[in-house]
PDB file of C-alpha atoms in Angstrom:
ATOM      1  CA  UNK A   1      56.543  33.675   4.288  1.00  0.00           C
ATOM      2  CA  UNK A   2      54.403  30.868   5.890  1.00  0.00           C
ATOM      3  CA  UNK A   3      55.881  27.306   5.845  1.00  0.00           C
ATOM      4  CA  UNK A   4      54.572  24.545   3.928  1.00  0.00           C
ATOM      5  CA  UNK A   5      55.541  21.080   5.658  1.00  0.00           C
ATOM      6  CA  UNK A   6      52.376  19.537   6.446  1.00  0.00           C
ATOM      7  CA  UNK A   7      49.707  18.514   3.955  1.00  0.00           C
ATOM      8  CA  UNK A   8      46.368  18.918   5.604  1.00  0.00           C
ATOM      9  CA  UNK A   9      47.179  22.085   6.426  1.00  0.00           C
ATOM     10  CA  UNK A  10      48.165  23.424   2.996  1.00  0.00           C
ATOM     11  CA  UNK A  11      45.985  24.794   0.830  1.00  0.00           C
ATOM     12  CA  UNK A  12      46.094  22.880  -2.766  1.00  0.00           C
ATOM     13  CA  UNK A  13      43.412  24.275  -4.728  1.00  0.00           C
ATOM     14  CA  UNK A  14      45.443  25.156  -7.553  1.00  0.00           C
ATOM     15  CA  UNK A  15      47.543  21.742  -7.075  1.00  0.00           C
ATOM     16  CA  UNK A  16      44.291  19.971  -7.519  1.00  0.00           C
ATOM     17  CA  UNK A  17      43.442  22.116 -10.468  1.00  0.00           C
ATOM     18  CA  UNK A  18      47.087  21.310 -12.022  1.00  0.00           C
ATOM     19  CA  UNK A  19      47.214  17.384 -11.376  1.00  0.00           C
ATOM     20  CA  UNK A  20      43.379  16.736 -12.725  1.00  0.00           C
ATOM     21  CA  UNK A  21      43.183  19.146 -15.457  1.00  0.00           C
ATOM     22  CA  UNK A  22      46.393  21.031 -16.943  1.00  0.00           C
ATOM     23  CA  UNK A  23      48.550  17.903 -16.914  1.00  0.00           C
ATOM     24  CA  UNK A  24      45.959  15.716 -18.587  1.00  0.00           C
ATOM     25  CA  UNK A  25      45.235  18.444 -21.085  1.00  0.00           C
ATOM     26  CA  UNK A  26      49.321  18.298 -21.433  1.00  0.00           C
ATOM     27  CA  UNK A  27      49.712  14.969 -22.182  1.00  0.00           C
ATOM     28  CA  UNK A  28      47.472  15.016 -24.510  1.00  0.00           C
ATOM     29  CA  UNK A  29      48.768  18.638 -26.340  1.00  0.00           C
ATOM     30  CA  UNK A  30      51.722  16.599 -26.584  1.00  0.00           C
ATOM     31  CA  UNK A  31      50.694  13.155 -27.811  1.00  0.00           C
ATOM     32  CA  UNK A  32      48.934  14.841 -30.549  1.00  0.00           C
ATOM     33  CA  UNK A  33      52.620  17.365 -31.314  1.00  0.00           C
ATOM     34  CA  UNK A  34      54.187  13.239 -31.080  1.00  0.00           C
ATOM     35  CA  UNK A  35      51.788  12.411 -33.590  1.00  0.00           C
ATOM     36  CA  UNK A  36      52.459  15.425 -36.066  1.00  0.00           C
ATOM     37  CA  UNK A  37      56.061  14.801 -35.105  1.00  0.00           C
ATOM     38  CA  UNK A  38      56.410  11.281 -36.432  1.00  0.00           C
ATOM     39  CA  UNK A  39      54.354  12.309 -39.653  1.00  0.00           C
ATOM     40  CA  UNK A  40      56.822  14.815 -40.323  1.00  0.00           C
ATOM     41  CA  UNK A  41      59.926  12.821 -39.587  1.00  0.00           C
ATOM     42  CA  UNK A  42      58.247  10.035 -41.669  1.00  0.00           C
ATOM     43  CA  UNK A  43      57.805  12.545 -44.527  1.00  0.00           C
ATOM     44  CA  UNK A  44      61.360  14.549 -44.363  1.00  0.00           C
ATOM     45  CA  UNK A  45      63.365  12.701 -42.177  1.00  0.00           C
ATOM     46  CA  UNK A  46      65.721  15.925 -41.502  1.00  0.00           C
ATOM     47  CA  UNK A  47      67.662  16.189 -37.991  1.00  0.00           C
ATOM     48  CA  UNK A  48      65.196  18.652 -36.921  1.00  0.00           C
ATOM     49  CA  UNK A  49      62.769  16.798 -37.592  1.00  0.00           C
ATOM     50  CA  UNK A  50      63.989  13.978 -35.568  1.00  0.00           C
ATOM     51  CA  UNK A  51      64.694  15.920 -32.357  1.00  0.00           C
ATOM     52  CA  UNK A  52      61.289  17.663 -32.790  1.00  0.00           C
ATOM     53  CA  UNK A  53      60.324  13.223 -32.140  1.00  0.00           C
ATOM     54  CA  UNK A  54      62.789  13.247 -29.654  1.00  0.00           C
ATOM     55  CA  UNK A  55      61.296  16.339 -27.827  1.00  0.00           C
ATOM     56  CA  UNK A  56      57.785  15.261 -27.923  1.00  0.00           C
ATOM     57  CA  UNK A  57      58.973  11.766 -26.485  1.00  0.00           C
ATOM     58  CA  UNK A  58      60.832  13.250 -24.320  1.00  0.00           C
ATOM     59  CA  UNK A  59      58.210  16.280 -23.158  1.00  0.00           C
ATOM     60  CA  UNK A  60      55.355  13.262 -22.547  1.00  0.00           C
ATOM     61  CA  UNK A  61      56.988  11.428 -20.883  1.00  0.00           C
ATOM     62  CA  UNK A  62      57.931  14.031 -18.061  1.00  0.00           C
ATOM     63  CA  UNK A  63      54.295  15.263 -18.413  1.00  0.00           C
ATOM     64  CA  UNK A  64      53.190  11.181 -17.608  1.00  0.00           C
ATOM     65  CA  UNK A  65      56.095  10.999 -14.913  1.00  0.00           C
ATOM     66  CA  UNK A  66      54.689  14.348 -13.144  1.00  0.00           C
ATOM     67  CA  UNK A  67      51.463  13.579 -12.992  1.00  0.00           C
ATOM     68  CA  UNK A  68      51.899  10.376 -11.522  1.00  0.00           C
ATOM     69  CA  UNK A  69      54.461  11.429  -9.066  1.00  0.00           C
ATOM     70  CA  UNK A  70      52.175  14.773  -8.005  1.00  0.00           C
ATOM     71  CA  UNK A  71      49.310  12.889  -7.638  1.00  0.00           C
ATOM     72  CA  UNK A  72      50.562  10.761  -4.817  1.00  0.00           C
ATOM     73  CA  UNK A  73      52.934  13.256  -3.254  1.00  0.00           C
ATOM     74  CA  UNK A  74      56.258  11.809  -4.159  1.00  0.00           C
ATOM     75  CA  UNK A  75      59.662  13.180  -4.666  1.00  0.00           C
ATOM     76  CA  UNK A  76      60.367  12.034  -8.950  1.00  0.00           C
ATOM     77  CA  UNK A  77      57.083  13.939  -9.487  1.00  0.00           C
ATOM     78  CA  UNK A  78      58.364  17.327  -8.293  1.00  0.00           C
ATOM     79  CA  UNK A  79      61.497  16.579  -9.826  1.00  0.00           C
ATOM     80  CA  UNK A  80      59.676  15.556 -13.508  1.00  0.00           C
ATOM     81  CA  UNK A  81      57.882  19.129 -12.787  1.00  0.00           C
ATOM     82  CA  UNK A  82      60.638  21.059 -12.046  1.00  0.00           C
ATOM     83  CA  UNK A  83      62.412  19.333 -15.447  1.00  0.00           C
ATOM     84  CA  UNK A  84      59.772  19.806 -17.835  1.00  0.00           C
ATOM     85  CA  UNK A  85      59.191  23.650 -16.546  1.00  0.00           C
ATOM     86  CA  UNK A  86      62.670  24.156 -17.138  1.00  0.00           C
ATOM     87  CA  UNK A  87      62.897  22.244 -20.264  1.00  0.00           C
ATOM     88  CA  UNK A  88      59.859  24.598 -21.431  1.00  0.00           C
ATOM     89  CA  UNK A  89      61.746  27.758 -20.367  1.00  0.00           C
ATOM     90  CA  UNK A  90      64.644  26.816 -22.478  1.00  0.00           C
ATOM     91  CA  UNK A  91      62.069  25.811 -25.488  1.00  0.00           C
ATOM     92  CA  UNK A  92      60.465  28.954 -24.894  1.00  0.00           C
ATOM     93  CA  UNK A  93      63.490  31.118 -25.212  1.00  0.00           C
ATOM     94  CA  UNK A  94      64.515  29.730 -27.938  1.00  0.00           C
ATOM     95  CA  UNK A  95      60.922  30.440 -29.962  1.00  0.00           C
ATOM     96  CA  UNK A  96      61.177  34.054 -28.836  1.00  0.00           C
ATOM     97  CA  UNK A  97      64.534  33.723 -30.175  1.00  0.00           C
ATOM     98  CA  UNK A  98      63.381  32.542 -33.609  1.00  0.00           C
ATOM     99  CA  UNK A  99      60.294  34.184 -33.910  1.00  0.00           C
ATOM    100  CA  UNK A 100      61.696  38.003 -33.173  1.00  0.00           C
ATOM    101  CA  UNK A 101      64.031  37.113 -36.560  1.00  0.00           C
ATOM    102  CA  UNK A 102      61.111  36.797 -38.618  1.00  0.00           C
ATOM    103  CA  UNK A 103      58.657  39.668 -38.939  1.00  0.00           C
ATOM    104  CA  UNK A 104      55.795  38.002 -39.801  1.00  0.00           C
ATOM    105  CA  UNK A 105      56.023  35.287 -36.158  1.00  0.00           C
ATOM    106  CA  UNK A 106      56.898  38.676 -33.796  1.00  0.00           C
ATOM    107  CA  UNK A 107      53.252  38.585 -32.528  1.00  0.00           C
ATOM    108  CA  UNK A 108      54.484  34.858 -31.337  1.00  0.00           C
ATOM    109  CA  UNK A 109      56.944  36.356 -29.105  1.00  0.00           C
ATOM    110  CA  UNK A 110      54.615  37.378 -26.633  1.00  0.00           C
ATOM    111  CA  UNK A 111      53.236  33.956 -26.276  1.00  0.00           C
ATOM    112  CA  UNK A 112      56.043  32.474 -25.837  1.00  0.00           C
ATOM    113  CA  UNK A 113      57.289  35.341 -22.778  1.00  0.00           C
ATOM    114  CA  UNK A 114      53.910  34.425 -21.441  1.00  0.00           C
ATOM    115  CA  UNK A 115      54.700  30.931 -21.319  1.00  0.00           C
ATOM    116  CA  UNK A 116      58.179  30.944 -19.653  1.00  0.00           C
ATOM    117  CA  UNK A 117      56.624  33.144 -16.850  1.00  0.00           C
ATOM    118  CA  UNK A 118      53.736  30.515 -16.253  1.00  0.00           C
ATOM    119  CA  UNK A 119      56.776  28.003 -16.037  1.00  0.00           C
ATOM    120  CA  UNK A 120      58.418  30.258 -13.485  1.00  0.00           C
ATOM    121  CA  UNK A 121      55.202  30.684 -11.423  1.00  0.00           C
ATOM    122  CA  UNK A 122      54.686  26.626 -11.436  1.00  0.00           C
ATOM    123  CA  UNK A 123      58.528  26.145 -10.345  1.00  0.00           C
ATOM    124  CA  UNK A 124      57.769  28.808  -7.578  1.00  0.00           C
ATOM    125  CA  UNK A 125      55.092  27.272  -6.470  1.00  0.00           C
ATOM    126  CA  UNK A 126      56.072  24.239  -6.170  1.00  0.00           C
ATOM    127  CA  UNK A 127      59.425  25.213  -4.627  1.00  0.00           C
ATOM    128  CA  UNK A 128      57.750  26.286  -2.006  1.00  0.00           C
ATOM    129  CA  UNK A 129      55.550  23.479  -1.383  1.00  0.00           C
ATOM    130  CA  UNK A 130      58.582  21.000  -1.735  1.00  0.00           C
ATOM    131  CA  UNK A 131      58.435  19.690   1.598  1.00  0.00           C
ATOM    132  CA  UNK A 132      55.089  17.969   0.959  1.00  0.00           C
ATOM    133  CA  UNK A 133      56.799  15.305  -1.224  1.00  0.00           C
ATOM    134  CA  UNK A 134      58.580  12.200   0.021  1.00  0.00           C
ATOM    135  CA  UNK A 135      60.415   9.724  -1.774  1.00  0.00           C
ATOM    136  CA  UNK A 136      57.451   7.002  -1.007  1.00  0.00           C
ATOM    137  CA  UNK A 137      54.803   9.738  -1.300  1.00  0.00           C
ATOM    138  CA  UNK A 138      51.642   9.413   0.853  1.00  0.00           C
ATOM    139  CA  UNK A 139      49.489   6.313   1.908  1.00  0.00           C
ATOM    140  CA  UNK A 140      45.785   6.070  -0.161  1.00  0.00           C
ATOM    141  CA  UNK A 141      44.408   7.031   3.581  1.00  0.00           C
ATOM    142  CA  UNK A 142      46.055  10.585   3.161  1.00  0.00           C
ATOM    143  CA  UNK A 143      44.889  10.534   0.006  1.00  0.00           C
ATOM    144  CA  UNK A 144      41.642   9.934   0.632  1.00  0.00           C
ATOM    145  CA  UNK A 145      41.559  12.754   3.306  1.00  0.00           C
ATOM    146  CA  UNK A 146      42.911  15.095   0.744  1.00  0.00           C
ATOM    147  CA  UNK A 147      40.044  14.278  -1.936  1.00  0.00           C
ATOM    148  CA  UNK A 148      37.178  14.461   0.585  1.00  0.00           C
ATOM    149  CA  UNK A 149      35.656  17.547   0.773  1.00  0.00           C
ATOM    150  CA  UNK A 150      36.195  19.066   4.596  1.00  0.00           C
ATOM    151  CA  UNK A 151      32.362  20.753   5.117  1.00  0.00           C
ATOM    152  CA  UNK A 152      30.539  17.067   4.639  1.00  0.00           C
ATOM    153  CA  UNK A 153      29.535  15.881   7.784  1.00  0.00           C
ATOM    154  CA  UNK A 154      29.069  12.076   7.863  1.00  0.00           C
TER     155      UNK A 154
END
């Protein structure tokens, strides 16, 4: 297995891909489950119903937390990432869980095992690229390099 210490010369395609367009598209799943959330609490104020608030509050904020902290490279990033995968894994088990007692949610089971293994790839992958993140993350210089396509010639 090749080591990952240095950033420019790791390849972070799928990185890129993750920071500018899964996150974003997970902060917003999950404002939206916040919003349904508080409507439902607001509604039935059961127990569940309040930790499904608590989750969601909970869920965007590590989503918020990662994105920042990925973005620049810095330690509480990959540490919100490796939380909220694991947090996921433990949601996820617990749907299969639930939805193999019901008959009619068993086709939701196979979402869900699809989901904890896309969790397991992202906390593999960035398990191995731990080295790249600092506790002050990288200067907007690096960052710049990073962002700037390598084949323009200026």
């Amino acid at each position: 297995m090749d080591r990952v210490e240095r950033i420019k010369d790791t390849k972070l395609k799928f990185h890129k891909v993750y920071i500018s367009f899964f996150l974003p598209v997970g902060v917003v799943g999950n404002f939206m489950l916040l919003i349904q959330a508080f409507s439902l609490a607001k509604g039935e104020p059961t127990l569940i119903n309040i930790l499904g608030v608590f989750e969601r509050v909970v869920f965007l904020a590590l989503a918020m937390l990662a994105m920042k902290g990925l973005t620049w490279f810095r330690r509480r990033g990959l540490i919100s990432v490796f939380i909220l995968q694991i947090a996921s894994i433990a949601m996820s088990i617990f749907m299969v869980y639930v939805s193999l007692m019901d008959a009619s949610t068993r086709l939701y089971a196979a979402s869900y095992l699809l989901s904890v293994a896309l969790s397991a790839f992202l906390i593999a992958y960035y398990w191995k690229r731990r080295k790249l993140f600092s506790k002050h993350g990288i200067t907007p210089e690096e960052m710049m390099m990073l962002i700037t396509p390598k084949n323009i010639i200026f």
